[in-house]
JSON list of C-alpha atoms in Angstrom, two decimals:
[
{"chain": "I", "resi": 1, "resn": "UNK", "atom": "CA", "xyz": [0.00, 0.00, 0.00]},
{"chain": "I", "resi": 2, "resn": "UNK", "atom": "CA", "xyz": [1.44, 3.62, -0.62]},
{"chain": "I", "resi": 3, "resn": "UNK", "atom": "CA", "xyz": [-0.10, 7.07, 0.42]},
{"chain": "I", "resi": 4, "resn": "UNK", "atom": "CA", "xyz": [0.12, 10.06, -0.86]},
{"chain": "I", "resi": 5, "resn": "UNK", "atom": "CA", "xyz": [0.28, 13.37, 1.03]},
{"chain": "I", "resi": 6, "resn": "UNK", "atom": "CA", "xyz": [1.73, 16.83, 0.60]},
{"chain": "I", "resi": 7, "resn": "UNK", "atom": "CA", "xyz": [3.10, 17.18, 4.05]},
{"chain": "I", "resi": 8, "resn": "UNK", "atom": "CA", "xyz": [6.33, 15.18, 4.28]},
{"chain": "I", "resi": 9, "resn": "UNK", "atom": "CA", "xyz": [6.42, 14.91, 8.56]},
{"chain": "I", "resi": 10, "resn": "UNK", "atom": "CA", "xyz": [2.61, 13.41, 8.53]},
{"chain": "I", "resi": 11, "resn": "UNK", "atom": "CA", "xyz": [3.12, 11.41, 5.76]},
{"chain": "I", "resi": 12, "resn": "UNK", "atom": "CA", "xyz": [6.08, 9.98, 7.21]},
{"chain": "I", "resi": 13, "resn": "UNK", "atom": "CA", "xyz": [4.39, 9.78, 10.58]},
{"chain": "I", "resi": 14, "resn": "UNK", "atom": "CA", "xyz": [1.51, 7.65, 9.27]},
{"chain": "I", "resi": 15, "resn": "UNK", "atom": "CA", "xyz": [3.42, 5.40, 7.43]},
{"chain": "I", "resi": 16, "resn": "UNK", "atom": "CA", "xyz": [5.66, 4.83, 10.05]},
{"chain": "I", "resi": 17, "resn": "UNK", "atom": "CA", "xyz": [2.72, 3.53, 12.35]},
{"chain": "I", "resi": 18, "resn": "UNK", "atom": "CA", "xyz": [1.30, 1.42, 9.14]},
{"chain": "I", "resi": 19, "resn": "UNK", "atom": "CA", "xyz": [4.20, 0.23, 7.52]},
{"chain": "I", "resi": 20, "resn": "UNK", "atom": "CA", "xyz": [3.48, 1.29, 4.02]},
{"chain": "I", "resi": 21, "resn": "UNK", "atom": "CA", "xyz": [5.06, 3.36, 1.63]},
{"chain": "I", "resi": 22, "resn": "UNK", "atom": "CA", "xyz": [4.57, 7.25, 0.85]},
{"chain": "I", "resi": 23, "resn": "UNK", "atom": "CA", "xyz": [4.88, 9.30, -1.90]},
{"chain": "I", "resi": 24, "resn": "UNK", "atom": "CA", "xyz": [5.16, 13.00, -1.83]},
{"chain": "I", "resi": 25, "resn": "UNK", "atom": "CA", "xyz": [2.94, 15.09, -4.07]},
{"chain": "I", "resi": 26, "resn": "UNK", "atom": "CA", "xyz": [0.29, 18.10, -3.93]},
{"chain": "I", "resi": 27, "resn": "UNK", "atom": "CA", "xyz": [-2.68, 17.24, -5.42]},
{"chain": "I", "resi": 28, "resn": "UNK", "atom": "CA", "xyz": [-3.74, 20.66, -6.03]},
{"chain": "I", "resi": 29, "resn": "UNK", "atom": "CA", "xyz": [-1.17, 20.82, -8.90]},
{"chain": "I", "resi": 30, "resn": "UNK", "atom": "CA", "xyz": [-1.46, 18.96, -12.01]},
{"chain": "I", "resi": 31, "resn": "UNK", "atom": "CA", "xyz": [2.35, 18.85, -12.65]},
{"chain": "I", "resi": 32, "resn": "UNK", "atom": "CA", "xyz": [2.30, 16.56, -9.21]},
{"chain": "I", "resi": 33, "resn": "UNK", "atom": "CA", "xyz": [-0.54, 14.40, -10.15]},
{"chain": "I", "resi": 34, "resn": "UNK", "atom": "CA", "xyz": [1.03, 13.74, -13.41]},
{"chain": "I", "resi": 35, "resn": "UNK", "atom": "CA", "xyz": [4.44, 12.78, -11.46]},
{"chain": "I", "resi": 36, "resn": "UNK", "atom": "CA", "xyz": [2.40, 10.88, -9.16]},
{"chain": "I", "resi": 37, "resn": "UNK", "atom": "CA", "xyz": [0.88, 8.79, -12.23]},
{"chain": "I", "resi": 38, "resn": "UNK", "atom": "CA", "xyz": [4.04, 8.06, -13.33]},
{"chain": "I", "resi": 39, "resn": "UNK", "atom": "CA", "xyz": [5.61, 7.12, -9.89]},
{"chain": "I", "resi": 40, "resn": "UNK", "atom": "CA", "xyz": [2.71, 4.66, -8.95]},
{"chain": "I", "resi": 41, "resn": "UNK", "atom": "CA", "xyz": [3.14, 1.02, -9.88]},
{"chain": "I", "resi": 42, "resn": "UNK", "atom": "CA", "xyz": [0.63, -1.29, -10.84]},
{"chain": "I", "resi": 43, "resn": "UNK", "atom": "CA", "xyz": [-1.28, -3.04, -10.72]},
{"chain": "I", "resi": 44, "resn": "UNK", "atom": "CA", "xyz": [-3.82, -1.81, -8.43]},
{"chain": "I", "resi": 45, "resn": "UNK", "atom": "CA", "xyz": [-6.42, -3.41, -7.27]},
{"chain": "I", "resi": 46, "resn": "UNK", "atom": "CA", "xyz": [-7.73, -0.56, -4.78]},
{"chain": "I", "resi": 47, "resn": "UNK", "atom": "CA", "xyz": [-7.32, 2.75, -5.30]},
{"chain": "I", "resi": 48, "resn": "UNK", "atom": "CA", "xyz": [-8.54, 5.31, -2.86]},
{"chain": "I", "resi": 49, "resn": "UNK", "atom": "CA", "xyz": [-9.00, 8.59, -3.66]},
{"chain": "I", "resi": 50, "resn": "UNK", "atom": "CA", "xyz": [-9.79, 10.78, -0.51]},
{"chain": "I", "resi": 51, "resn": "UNK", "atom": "CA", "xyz": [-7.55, 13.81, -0.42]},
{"chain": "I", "resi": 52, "resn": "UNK", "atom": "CA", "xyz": [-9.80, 16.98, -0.25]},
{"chain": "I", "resi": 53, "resn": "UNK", "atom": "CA", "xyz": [-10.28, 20.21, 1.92]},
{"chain": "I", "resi": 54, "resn": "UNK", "atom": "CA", "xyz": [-12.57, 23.12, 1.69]},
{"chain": "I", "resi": 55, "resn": "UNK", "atom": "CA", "xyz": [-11.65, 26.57, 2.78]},
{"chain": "I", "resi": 56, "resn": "UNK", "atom": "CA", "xyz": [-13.03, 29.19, 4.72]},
{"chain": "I", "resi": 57, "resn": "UNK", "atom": "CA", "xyz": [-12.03, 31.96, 2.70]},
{"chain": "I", "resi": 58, "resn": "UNK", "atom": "CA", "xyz": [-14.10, 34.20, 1.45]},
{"chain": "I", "resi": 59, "resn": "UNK", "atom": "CA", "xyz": [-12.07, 35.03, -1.77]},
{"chain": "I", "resi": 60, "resn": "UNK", "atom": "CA", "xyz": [-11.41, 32.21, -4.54]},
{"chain": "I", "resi": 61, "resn": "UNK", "atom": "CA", "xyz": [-7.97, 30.70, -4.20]},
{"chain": "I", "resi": 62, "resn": "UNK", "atom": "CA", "xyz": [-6.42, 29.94, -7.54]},
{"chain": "I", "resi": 63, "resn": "UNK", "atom": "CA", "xyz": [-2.97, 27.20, -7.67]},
{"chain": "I", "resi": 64, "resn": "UNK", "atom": "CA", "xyz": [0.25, 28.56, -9.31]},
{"chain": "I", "resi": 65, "resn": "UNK", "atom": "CA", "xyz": [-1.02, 26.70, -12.42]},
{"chain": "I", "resi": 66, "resn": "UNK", "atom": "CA", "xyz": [-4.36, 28.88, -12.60]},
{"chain": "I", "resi": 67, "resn": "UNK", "atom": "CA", "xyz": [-6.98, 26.41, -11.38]},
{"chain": "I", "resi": 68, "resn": "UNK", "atom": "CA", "xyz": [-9.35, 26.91, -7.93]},
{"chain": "I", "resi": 69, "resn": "UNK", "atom": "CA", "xyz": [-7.06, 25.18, -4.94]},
{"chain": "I", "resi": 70, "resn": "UNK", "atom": "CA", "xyz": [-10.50, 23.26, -3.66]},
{"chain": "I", "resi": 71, "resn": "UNK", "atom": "CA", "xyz": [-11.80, 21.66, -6.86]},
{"chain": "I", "resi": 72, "resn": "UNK", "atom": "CA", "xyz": [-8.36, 21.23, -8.26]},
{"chain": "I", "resi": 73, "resn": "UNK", "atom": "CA", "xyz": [-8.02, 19.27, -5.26]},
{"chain": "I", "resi": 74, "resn": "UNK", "atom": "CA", "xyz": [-11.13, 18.07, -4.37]},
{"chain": "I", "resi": 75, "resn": "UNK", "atom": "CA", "xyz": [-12.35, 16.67, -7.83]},
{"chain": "I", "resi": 76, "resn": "UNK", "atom": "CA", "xyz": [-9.77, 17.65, -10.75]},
{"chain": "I", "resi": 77, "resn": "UNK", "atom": "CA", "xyz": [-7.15, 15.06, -8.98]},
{"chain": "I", "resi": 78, "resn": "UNK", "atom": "CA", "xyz": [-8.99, 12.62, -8.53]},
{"chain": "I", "resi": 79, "resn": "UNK", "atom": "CA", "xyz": [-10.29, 12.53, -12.47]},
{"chain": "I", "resi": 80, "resn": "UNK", "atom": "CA", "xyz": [-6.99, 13.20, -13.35]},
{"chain": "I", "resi": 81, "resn": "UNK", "atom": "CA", "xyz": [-5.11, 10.56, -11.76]},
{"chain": "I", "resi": 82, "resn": "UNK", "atom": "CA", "xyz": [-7.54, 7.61, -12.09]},
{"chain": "I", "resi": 83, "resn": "UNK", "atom": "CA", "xyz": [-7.78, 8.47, -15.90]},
{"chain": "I", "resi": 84, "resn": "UNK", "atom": "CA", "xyz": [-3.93, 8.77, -16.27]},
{"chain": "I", "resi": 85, "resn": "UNK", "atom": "CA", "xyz": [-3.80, 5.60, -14.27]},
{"chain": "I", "resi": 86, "resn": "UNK", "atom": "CA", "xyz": [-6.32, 3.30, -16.11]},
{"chain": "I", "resi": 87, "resn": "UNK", "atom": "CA", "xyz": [-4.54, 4.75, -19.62]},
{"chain": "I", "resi": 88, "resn": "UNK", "atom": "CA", "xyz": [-1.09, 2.83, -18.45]},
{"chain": "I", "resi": 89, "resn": "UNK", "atom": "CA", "xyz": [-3.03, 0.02, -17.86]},
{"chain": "I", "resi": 90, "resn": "UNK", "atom": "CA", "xyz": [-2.07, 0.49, -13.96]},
{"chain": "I", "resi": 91, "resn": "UNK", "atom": "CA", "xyz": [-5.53, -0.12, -12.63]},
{"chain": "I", "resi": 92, "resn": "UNK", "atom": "CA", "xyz": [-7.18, -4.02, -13.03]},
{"chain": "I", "resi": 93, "resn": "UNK", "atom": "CA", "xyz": [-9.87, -4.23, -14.89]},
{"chain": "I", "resi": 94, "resn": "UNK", "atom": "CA", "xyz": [-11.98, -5.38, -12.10]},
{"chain": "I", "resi": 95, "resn": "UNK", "atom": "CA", "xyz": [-10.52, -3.45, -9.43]},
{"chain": "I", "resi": 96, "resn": "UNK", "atom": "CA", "xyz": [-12.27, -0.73, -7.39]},
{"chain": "I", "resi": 97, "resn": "UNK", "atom": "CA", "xyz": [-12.03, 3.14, -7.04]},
{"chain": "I", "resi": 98, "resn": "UNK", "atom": "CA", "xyz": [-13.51, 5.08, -3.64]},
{"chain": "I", "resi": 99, "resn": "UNK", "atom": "CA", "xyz": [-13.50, 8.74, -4.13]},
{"chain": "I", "resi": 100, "resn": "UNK", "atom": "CA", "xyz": [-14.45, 11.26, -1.20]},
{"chain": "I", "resi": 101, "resn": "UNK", "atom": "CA", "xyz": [-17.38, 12.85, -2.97]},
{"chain": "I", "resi": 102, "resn": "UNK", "atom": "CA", "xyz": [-21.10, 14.13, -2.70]},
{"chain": "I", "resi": 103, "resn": "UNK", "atom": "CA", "xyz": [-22.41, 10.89, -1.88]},
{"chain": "I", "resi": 104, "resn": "UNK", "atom": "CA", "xyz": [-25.97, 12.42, -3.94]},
{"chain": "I", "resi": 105, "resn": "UNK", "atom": "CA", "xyz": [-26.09, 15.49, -1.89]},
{"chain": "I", "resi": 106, "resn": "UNK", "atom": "CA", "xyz": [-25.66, 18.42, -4.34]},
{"chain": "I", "resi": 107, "resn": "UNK", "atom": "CA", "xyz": [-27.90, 21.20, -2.66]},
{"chain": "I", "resi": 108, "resn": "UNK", "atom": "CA", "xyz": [-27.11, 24.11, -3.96]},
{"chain": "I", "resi": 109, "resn": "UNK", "atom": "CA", "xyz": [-24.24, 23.06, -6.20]},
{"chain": "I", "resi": 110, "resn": "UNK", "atom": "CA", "xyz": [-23.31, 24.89, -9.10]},
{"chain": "I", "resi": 111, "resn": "UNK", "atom": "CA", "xyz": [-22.36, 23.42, -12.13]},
{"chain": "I", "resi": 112, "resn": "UNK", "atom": "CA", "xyz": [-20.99, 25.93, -14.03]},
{"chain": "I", "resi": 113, "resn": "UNK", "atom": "CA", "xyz": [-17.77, 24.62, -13.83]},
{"chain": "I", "resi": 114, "resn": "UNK", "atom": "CA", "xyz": [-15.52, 27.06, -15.60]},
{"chain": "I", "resi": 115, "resn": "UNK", "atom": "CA", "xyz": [-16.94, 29.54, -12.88]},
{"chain": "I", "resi": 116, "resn": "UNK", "atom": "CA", "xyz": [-14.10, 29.43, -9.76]},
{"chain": "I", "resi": 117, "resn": "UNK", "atom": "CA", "xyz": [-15.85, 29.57, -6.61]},
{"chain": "I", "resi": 118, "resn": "UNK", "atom": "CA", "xyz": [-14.60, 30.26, -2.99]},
{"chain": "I", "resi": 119, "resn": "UNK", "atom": "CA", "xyz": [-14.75, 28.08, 0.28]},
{"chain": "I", "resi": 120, "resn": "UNK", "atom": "CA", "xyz": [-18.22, 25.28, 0.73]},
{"chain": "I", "resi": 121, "resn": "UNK", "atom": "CA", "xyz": [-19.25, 26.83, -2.71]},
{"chain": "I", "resi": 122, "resn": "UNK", "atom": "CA", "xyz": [-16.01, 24.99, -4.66]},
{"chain": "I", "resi": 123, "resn": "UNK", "atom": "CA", "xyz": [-16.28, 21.98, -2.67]},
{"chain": "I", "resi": 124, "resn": "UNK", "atom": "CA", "xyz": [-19.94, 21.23, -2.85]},
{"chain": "I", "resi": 125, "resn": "UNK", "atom": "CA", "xyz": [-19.10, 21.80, -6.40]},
{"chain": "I", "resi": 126, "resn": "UNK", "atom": "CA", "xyz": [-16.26, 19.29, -6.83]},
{"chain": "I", "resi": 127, "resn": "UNK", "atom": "CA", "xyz": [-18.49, 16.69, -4.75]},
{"chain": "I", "resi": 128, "resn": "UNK", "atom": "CA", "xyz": [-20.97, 17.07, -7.38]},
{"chain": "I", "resi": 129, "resn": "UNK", "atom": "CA", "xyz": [-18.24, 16.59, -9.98]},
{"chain": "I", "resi": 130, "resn": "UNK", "atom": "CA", "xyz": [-16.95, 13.69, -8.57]},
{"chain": "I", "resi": 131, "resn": "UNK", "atom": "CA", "xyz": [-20.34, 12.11, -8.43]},
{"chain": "I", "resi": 132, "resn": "UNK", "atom": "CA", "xyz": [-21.05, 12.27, -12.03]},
{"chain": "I", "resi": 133, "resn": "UNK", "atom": "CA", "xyz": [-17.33, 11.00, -12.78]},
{"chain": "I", "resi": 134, "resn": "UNK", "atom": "CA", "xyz": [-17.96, 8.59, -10.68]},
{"chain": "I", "resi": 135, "resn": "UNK", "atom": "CA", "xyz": [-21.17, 7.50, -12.77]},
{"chain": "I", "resi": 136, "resn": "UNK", "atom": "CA", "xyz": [-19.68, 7.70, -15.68]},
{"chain": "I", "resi": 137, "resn": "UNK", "atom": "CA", "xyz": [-16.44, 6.07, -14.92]},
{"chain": "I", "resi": 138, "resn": "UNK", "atom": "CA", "xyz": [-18.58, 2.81, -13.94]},
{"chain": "I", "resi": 139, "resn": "UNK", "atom": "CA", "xyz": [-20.82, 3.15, -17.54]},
{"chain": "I", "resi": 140, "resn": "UNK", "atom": "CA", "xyz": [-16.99, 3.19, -19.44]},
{"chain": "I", "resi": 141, "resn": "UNK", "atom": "CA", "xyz": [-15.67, 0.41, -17.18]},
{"chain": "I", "resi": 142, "resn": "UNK", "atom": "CA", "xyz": [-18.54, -1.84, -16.65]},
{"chain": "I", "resi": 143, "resn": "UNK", "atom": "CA", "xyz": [-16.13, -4.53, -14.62]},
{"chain": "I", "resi": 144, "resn": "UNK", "atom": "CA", "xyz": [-14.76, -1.71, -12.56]},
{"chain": "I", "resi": 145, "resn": "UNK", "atom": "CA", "xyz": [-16.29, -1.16, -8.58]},
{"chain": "I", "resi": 146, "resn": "UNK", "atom": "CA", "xyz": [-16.57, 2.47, -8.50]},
{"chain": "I", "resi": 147, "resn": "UNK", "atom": "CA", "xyz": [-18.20, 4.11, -5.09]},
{"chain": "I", "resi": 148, "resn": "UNK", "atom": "CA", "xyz": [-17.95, 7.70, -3.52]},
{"chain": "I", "resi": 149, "resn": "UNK", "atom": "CA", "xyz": [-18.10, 8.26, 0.07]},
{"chain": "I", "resi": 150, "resn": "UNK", "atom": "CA", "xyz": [-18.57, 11.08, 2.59]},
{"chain": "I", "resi": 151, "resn": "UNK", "atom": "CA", "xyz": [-15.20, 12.10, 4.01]},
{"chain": "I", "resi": 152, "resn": "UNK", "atom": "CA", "xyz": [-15.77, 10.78, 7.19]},
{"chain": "I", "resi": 153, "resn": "UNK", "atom": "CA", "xyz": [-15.98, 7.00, 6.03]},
{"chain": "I", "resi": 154, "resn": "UNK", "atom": "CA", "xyz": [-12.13, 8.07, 5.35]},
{"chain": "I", "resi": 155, "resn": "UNK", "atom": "CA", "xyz": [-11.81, 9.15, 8.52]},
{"chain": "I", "resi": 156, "resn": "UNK", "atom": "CA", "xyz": [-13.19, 5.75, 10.15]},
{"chain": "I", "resi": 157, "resn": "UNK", "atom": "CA", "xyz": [-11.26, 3.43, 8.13]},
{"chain": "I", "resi": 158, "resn": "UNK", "atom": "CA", "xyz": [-7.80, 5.27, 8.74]},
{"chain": "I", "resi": 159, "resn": "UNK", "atom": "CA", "xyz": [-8.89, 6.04, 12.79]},
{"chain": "I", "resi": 160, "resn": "UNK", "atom": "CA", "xyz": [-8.92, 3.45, 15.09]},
{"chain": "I", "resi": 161, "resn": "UNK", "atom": "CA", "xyz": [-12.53, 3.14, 14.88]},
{"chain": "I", "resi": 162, "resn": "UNK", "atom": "CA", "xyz": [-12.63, 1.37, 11.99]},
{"chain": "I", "resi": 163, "resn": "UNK", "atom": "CA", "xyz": [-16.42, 0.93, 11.40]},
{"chain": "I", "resi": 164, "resn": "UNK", "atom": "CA", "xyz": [-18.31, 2.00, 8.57]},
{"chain": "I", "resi": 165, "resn": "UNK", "atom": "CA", "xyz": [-22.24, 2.79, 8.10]},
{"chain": "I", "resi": 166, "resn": "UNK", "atom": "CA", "xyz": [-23.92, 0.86, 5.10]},
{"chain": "I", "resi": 167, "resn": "UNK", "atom": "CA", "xyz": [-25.60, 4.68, 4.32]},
{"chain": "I", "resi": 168, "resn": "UNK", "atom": "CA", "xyz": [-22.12, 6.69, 3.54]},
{"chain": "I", "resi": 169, "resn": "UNK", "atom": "CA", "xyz": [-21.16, 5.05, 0.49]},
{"chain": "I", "resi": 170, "resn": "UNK", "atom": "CA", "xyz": [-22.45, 4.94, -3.08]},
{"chain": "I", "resi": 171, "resn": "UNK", "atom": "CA", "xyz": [-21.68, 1.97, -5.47]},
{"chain": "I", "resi": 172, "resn": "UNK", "atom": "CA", "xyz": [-22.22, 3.28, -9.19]},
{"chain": "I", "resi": 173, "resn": "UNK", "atom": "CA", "xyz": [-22.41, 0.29, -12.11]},
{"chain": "I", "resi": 174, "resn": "UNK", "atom": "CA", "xyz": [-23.04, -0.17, -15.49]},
{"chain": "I", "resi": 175, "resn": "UNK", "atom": "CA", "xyz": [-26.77, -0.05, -15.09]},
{"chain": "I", "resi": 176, "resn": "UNK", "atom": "CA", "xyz": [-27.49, 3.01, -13.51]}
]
């Protein structure tokens, strides 16, 4: 198992305690993501896709490569990534994909995407996104298990409570 993180002391702290391995990379930036494509090995039978944040500013934050920090983050990584990945052949063809997304709960989402927004705005907005990847992704890979989750399933399975609730996760297939 490897995880991926942009602080270097947590990362290394968490792997440490699991005994996995860690790769560096800020998943706000597409130059890292791309890296990180490259870097990871396959094949991969699980990949989890959970990094995310939303702000609290009130002003939108934009990346050194032009893009809003929380959906770059929040949805444009994950798409990115799991795309470059299954591409290179990296992913099984019957593996699975969990992304922290929307889990169907898009009040109030916008989805005009090329419109940056600031703070809950840009992450309800890349929850949404990451829903209807997440449908789609299962129509173009029928044999592939594709779910989203709400963050805090994340949060359980990497605490030491390590219980999940049958109502905070979405499987999408070929049929829906």
């Amino acid at each position: 198992m490897t995880i991926v993180g942009r602080n270097r002391a947590q990362g290394a702290k968490i792997t440490a305690e699991l005994g996995v391995d860690y790769l560096h990379a800020d998943l706000s930036k597409m130059s890292d993501v791309r890296r990180l494509a490259e870097q990871i090995e396959g094949p991969i039978n699980a990949l989890a896709l959970c990094a995310g944040g939303i702000s609290t500013d009130k002003e939108v934050r934009l990346t050194n490569e032009g893009l809003e920090t929380t959906f770059a983050t929040n949805y444009l990584s994950k798409f990115a990534l799991s795309e470059m990945l299954l591409q290179q052949n990296k992913i099984v063809p019957d593996g699975c994909i969990v992304m922290v997304g929307g889990n169907g709960v898009h009040k109030n989402a916008s989805t005009v995407w090329a419109e940056p927004q600031a703070g809950l705005q840009a992450a309800m907005k890349a929850a949404f996104a990451v829903d209807l990847y997440a449908s789609e992704l299962a129509k173009r890979h029928p044999r592939l298990r594709v779910h989203t989750c709400y963050p805090e399933w994340f949060e359980r399975i990497f605490s030491k409570r390590r219980h999940c609730c049958s109502d905070c996760c979405l499987e999408y297939s070929a049929s829906r």
